[in-house]
Tab-separated table of C-alpha atoms in Angstrom:
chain	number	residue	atom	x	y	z
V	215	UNK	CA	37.724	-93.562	128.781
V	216	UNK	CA	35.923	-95.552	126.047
V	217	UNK	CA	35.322	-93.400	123.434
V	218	UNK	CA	31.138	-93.069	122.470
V	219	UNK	CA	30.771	-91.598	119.339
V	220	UNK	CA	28.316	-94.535	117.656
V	221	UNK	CA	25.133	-94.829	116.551
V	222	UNK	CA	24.155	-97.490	119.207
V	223	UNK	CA	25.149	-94.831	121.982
V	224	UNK	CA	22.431	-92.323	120.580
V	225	UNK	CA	20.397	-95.069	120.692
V	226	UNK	CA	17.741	-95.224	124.456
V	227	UNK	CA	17.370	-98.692	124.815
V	228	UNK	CA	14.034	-99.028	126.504
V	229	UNK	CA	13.534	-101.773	129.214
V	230	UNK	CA	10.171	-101.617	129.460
V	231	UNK	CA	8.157	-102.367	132.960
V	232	UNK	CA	6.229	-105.330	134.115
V	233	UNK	CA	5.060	-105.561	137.889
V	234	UNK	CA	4.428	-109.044	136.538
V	235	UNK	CA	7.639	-110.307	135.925
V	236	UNK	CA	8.411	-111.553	138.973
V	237	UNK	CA	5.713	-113.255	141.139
V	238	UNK	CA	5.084	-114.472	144.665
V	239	UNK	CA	5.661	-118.144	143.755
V	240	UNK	CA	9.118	-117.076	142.038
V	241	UNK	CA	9.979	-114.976	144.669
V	242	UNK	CA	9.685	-117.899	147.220
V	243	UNK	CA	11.527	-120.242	144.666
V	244	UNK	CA	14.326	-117.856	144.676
V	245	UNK	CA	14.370	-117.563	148.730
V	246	UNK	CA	14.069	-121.389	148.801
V	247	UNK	CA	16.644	-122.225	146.157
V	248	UNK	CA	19.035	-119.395	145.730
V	249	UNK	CA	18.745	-118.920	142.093
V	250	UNK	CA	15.678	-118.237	139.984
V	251	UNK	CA	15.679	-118.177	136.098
V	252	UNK	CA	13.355	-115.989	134.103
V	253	UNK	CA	13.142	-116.138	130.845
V	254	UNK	CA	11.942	-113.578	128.424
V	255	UNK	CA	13.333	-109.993	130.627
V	256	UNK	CA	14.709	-108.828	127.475
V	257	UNK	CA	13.274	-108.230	124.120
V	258	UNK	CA	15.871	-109.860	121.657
V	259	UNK	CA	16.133	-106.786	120.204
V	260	UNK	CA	17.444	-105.248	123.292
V	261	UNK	CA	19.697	-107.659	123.571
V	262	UNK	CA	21.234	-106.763	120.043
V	263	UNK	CA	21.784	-103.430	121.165
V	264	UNK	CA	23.795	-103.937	124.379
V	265	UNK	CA	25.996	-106.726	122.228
V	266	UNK	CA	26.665	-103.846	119.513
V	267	UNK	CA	27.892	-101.144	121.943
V	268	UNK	CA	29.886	-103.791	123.547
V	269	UNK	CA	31.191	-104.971	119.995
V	270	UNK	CA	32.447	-101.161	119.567
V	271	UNK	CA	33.968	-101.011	123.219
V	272	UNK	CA	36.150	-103.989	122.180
V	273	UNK	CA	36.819	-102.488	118.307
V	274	UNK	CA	38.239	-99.366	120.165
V	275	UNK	CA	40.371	-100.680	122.925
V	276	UNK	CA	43.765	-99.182	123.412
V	277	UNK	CA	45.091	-101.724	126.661
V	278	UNK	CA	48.376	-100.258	128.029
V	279	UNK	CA	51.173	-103.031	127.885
V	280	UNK	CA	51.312	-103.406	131.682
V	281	UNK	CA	47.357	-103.982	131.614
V	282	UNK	CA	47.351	-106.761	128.618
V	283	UNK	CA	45.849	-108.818	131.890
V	284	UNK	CA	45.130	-112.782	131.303
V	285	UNK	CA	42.078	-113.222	133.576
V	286	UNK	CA	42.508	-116.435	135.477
V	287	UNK	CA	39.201	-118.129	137.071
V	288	UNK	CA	42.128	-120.002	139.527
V	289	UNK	CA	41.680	-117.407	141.925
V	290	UNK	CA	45.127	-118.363	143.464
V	291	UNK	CA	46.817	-118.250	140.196
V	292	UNK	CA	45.723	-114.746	139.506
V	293	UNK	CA	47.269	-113.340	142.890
V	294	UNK	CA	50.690	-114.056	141.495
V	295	UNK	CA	50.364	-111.493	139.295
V	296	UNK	CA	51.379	-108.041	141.264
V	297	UNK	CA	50.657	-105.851	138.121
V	298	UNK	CA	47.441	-107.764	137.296
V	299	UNK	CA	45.979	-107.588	140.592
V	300	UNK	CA	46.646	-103.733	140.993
V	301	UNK	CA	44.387	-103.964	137.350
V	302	UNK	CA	41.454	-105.877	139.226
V	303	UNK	CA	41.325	-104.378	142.327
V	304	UNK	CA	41.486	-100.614	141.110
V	305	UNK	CA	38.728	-101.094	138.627
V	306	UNK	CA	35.950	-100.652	140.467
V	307	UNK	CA	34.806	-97.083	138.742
V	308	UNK	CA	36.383	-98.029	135.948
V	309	UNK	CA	35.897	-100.101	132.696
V	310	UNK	CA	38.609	-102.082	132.012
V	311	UNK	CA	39.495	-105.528	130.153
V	312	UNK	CA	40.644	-109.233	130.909
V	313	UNK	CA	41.391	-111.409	129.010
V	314	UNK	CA	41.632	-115.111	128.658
V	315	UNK	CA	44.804	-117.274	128.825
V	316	UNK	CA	46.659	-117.931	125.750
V	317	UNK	CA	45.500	-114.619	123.530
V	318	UNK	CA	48.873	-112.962	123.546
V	319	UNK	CA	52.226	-114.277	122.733
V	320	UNK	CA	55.699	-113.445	123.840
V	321	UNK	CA	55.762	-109.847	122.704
V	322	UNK	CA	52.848	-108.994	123.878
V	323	UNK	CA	50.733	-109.451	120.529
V	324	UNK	CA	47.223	-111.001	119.761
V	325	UNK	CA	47.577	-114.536	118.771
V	326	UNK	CA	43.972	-114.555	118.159
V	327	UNK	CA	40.845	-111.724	117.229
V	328	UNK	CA	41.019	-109.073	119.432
V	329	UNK	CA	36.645	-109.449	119.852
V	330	UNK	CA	37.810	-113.355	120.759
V	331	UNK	CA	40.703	-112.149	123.672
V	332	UNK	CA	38.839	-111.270	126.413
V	333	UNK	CA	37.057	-113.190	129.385
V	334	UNK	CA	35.554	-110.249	130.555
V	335	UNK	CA	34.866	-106.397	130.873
V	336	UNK	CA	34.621	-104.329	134.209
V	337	UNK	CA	33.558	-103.363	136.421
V	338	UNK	CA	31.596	-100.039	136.386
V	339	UNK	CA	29.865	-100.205	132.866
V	340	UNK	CA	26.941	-99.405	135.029
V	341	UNK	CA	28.245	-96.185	135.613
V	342	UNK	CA	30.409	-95.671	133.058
V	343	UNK	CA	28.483	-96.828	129.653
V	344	UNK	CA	24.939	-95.400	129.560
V	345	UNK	CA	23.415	-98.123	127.867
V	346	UNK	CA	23.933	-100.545	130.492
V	347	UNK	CA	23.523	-97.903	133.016
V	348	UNK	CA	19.744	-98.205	131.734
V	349	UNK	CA	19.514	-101.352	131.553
V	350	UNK	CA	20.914	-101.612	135.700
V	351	UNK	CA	18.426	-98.684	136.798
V	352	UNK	CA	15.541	-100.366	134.440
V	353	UNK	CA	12.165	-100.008	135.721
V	354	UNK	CA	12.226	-103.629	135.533
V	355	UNK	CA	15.209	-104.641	137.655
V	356	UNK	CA	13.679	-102.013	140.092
V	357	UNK	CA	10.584	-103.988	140.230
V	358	UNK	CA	12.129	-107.320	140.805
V	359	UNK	CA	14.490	-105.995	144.104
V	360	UNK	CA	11.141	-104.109	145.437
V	361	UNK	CA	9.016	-107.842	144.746
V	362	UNK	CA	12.000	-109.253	147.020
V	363	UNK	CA	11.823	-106.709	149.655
V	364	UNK	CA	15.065	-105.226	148.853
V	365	UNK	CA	14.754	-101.584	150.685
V	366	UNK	CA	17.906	-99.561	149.742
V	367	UNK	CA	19.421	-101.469	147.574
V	368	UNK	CA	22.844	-100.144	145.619
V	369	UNK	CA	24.557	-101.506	143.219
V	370	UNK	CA	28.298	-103.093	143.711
V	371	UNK	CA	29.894	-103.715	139.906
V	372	UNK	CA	28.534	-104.869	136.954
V	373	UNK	CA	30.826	-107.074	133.803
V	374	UNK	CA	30.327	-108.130	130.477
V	375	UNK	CA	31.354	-111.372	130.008
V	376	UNK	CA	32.295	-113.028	127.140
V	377	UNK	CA	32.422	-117.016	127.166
V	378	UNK	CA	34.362	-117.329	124.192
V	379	UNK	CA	34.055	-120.302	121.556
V	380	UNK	CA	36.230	-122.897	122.290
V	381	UNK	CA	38.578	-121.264	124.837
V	382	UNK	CA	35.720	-119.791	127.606
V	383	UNK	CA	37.532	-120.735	130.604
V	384	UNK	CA	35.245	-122.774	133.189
V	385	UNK	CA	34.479	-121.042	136.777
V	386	UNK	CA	35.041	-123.511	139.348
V	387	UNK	CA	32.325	-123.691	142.300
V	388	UNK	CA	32.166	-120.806	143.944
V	389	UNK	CA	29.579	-118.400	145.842
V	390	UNK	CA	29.610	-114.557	145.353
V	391	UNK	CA	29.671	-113.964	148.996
V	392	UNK	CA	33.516	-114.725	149.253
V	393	UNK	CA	34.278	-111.758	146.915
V	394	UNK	CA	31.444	-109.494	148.211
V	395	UNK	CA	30.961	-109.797	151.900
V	396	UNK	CA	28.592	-107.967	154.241
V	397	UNK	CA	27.706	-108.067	157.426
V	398	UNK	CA	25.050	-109.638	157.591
V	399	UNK	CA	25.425	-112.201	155.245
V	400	UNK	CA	22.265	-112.550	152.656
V	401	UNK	CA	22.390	-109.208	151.420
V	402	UNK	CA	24.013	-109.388	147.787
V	403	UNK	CA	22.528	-110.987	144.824
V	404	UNK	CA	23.732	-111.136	141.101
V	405	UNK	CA	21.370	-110.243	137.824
V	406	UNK	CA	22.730	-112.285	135.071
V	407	UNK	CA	21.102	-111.337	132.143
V	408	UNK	CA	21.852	-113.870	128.770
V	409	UNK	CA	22.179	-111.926	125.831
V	410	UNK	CA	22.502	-115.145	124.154
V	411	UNK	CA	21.193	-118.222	123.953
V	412	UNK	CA	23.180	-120.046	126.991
V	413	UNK	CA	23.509	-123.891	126.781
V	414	UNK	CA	24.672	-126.585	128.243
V	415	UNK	CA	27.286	-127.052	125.511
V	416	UNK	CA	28.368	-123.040	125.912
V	417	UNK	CA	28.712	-122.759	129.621
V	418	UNK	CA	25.382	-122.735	131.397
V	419	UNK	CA	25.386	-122.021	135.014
V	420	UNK	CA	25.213	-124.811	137.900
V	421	UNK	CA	23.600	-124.259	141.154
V	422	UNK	CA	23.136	-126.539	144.343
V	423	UNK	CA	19.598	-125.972	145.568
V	424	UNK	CA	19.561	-124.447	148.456
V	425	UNK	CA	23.546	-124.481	149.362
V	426	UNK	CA	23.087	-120.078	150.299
V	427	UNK	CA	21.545	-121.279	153.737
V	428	UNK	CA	25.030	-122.629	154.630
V	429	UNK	CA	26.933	-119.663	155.512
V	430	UNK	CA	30.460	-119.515	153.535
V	431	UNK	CA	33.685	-121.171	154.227
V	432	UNK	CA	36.217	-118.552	152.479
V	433	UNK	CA	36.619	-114.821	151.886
V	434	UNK	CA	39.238	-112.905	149.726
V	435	UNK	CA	40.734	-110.092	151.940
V	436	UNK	CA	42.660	-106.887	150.687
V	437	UNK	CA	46.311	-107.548	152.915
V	438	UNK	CA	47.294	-104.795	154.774
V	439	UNK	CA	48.811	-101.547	152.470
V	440	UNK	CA	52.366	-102.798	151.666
V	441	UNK	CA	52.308	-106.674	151.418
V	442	UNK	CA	52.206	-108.608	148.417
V	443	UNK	CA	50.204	-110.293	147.331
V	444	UNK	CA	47.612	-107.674	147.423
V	445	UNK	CA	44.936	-109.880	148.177
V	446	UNK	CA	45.093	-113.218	149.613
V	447	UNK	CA	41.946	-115.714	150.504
V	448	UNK	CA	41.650	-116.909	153.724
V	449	UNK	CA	39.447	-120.581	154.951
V	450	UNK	CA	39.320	-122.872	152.121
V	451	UNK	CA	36.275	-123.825	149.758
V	452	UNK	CA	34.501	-126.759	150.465
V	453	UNK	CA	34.225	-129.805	148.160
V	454	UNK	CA	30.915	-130.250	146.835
V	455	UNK	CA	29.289	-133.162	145.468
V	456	UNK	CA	28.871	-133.017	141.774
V	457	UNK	CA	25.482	-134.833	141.309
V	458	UNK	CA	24.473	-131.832	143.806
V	459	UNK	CA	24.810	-129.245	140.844
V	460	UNK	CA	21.354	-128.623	138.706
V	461	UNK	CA	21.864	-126.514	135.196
V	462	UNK	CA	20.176	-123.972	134.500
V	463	UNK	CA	20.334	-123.270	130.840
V	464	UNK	CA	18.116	-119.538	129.756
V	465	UNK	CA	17.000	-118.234	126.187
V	466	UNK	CA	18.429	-114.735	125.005
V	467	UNK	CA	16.971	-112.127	127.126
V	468	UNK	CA	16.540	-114.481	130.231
V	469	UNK	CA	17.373	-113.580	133.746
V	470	UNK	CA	18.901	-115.565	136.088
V	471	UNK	CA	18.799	-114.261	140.060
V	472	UNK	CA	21.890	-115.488	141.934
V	473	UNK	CA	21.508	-115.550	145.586
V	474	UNK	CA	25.441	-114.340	147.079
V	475	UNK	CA	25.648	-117.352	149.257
V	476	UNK	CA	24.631	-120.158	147.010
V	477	UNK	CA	27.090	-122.313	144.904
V	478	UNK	CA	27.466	-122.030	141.379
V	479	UNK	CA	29.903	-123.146	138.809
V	480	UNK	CA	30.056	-122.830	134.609
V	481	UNK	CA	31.611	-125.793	132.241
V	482	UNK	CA	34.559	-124.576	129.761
V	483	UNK	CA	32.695	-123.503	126.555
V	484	UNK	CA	34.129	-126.067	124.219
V	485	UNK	CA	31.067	-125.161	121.344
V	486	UNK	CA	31.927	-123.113	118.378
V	487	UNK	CA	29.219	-120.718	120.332
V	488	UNK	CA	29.719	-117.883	122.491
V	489	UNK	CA	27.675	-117.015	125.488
V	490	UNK	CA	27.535	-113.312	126.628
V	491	UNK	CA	26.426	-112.261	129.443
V	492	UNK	CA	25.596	-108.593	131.101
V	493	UNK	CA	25.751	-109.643	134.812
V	494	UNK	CA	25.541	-106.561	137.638
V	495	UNK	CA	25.646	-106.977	141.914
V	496	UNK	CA	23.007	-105.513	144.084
V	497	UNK	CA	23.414	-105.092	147.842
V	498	UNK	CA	20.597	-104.271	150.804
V	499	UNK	CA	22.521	-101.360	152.342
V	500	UNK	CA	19.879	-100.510	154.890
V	501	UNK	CA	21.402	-102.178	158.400
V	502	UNK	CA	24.648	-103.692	156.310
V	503	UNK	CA	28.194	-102.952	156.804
V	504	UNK	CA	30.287	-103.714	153.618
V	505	UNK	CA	33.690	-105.218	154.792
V	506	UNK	CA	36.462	-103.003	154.607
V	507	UNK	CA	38.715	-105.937	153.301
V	508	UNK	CA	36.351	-106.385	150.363
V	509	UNK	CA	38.824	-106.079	146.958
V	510	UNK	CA	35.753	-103.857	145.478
V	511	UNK	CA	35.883	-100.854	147.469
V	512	UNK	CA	33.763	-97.318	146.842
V	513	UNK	CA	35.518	-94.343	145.543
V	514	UNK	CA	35.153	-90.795	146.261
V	515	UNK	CA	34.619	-90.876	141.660
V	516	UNK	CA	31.963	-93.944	142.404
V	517	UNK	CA	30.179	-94.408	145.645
V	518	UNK	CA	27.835	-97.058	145.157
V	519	UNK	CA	24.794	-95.839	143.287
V	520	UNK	CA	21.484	-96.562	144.754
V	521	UNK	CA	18.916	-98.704	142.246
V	522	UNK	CA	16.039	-96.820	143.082
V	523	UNK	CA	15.575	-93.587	141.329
């Protein structure tokens, strides 16, 4: 457990409400295109405060040998790794850390800041971290799921991540759907919140307009209890056209909505700039079956939480 003695933790980080925010015309945009940007959901301010609890998280984390975990984005390359898959796939209700190729040497050692490691934190500060717990049950996400007719919707995992300076590792094209699928498809969609400036020489998303009304072409399954690895892919991605991809680049405090089906990539941050992110999962649950083969499964500690309160 992260410990949460700090003044930002007795802060109450107040994300205020606005019917507004989201409007018919964006809401079609977003069911027309897959992704919708919109700028200005955060107050900078607020924004400061979720990077300074996160700041402290990192200060204070004691990672277990066996869990100093390089976080590949080569999907396939990270299943190689028996003791750092049993790290991803058991974090669900749990915060926990990954971090990007190259930080540790030989004996196991930082070869670089510890607050420049890491690729990524999760996936249950939603839960776990009260600060972003508000921030994920904010009166304003609630308003933007209810503006898209989401019903019952719950949320799957949330992750800070990092996008270090220099060494952010790029995210090939990919869409969420192959991680978290659901029966239907169409019923999970990421809130990407920029709690920095995000460029296009830090790592911007890239979406292809349009690409979620395409269905999906590959899933990663759990294998059955016993086999290694413990979880494979199965189909293959598709190659996509790169002139397809548009940027979408968002001030501090911007949201971007990413529909689970549509295609999306990041750049390696090569800029002396880094580009955090808070980024949480929402799923419809009313008339949805969540695969049982899904890596992210609900605990008996962490049943999905419903938005709505």
């Amino acid at each position: 457990m992260v410990p949460r003695e700090s003044l930002a933790e007795d802060c109450i980080l107040y994300v205020g409400n606005s019917m507004d925010m989201l409007t018919e015309e964006d809401a079609k945009k977003y069911q027309e295109e897959g992704y919708l940007v919109l700028q200005g959901f955060l107050d900078p301010e607020e924004c400061d405060v979720l990077r300074e609890r996160m700041s402290e998280i990192v200060e204070r984390m004691d990672v277990p040998e066996h869990c100093r975990t390089q976080f590949s984005t080569n999907q396939e390359e990270q299943l190689k790794n028996q003791g750092s898959t049993d790290y991803f796939i058991t974090s669900g209700d749990k915060v926990r850390f990954f971090f990007e190729k190259g930080v540790f040497d030989k004996k196991g050692d930082f070869t670089v800041a510890r607050e420049c490691s890491l690729n990524k934190i999760g996936h249950a500060l939603h839960a776990n971290e009260p600060l972003y717990k508000n921030v994920t049950h904010s009166q304003k996400v609630q308003n933007v799921a209810k503006k898209l007719g989401l019903m019952c919707p719950v949320i799957l995992q949330s992750m800070y991540i990092f996008k270090q300076p220099g060494i952010g590792g790029e995210v090939t094209p990919h869409q969420d759907a192959t991680f978290l699928y659901t029966e239907p498809l169409g019923k999970v969609m990421g809130l990407w919140i920029a709690l920095e400036d995000v460029t296009l020489q830090n790592g911007c998303l890239w979406f292809i307009p349009g690409s979620h009304k395409n269905g999906i072409t590959r899933r990663m399954v759990r294998t059955p209890k016993g086999s290694f690895p413990l979880i494979d892919f199965v189909g293959r991605e598709q190659n996509y056209d790169d002139k397809l991809f548009i940027p979408a680049p968002v001030k501090k405090g911007g949201l971007v909505l990413i529909h689970g089906e549509v295609v999306h990539r990041s750049a390696q941050n090569l800029s002396d700039h880094s580009r955090h992110v808070y980024t949480f999962h929402l799923m419809e649950s009313q008339d949805t079956q969540w695969s049982p083969e899904n890596w992210l499964q609900p605990t008996q500690d962490l049943p999905f939480p419903p938005l709505y309160t």
